[in-house]
C-alpha positions as MATLAB code, in Angstrom:
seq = 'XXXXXXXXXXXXXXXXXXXXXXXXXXXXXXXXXXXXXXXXXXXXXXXXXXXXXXXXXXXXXXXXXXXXXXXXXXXXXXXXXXXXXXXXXXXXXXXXXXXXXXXXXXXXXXXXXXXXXXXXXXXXXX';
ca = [
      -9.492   11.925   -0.625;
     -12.505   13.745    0.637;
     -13.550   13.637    4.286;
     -10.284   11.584    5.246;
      -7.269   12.099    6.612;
      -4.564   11.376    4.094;
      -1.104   10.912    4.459;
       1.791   10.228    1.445;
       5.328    9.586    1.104;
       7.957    9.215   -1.609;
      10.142    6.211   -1.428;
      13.708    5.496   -3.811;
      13.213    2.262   -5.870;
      16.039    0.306   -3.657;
      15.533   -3.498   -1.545;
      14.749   -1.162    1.634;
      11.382    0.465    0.836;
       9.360   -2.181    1.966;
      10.879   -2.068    5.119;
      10.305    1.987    5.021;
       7.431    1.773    4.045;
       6.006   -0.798    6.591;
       7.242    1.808    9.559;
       5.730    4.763    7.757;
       2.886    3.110    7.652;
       2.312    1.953   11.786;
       3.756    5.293   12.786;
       1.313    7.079   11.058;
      -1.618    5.117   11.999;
      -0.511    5.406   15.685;
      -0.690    9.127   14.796;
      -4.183    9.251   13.838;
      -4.912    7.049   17.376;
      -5.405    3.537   15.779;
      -4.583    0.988   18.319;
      -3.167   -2.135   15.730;
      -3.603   -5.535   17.473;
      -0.489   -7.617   16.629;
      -3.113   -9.571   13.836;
      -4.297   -6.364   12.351;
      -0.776   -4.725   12.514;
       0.600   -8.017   10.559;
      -1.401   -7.463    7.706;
      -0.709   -3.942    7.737;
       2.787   -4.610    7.078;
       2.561   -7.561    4.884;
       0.011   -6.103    2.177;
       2.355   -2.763    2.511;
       5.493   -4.954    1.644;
       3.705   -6.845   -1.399;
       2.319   -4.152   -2.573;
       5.710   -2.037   -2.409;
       7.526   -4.953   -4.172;
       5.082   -5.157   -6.713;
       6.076   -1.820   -7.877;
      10.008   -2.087   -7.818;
       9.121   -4.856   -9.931;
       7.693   -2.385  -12.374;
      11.360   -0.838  -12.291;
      10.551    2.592  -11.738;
      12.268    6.056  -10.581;
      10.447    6.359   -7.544;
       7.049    5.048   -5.450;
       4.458    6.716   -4.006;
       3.103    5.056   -0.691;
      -0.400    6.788    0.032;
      -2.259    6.295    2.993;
      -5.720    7.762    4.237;
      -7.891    5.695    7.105;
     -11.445    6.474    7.523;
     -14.156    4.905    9.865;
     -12.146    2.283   11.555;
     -10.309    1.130    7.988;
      -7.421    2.438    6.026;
      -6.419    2.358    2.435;
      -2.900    1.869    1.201;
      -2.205    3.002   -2.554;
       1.230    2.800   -3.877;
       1.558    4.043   -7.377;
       5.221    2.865   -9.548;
       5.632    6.015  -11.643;
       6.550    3.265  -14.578;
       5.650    4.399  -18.161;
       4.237    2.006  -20.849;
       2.964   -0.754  -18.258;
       0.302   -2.602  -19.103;
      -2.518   -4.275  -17.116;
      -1.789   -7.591  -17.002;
      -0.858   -9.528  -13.785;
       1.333  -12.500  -13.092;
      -0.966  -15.903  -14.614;
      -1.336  -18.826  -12.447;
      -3.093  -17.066   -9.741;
       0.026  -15.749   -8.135;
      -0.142  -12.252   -8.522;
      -0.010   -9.733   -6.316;
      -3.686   -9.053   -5.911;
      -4.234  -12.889   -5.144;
      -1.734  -12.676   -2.251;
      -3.233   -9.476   -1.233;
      -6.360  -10.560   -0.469;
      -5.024  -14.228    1.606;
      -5.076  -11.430    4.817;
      -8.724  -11.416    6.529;
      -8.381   -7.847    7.234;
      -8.315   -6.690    3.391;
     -11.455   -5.791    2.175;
     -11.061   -4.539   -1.112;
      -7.782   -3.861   -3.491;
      -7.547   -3.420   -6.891;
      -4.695   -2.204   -9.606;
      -4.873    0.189  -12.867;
      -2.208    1.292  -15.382;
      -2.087    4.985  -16.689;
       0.321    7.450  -17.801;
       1.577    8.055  -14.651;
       2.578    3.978  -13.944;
       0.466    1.275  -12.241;
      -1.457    1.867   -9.144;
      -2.078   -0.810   -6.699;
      -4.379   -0.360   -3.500;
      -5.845   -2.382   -0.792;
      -8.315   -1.320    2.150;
      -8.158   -3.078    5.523;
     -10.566   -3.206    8.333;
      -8.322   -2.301   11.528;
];
C-alpha cells in the first residue's frame, strides 16, 4: 500500500466479526473525512459482512480486515489465515464474489489462496 492511507485490524473467528468489522470499517472512513451517503455506506457494510463470513467459513484462527481508501474509493481485503485452501468458489454462481459485485459501488474484487489462507478484496467507489 503505496501512496495510501492504510488501516488493519485483527478480528477472533466468532458470529460477531461481521458486525465488528462493519463499525471498524465506517469509523475509520469517517476518520480519513469520507462523508458515506446512506447508499454508499450500505454497501460498505454489506460487502464487509460477506466478505468477513466468507472467511469464518474457511474456519480459521483469526481474520485480517484491511482497509486503505485512495482518490475517492476504498479497498477492503480480509485475508482467513486458513492453511491448505484451495481456489475454488461455491458453483452455481453463488459465491461470494458473485454477491460481491450485485452492489453498484464495487468496482473491482477478486480472491487468491496462498500459504498464508485465502484473500478476498473488493474496491468501492464512495
Amino acid at each position: 500500500m503505496r501512496n495510501r492511507r492504510g488501516s488493519n485490524r485483527l478480528l477472533e473467528p466468532a458470529t460477531w466479526a461481521p458486525k465488528e468489522a462493519r463499525g471498524v470499517l465506517v469509523e475509520q472512513l469517517a476518520a480519513w473525512g469520507h462523508r458515506l451517503g446512506e447508499a454508499s455506506r450500505e454497501a460498505v457494510e454489506a460487502v464487509a459482512t460477506l466478505l468477513v463470513e466468507s472467511a469464518l467459513g474457511d474456519g480459521g484462527t483469526r481474520i485480517s480486515l484491511h482497509l486503505s481508501d485512495q482518490d475517492g474509493a476504498a479497498c477492503i481485503v480480509v485475508l482467513s489465515h486458513t492453511v491448505g485452501l484451495t481456489g475454488s468458489h461455491e458453483s452455481g454462481g453463488g459465491d461470494v464474489l458473485h454477491r460481491v459485485t450485485g452492489y453498484r459501488h464495487v468496482t473491482g474484487c477478486g480472491s487468491d489462496t496462498g500459504p498464508e489462507g485465502r484473500r478476498i478484496w473488493a474496491v468501492l467507489d464512495l
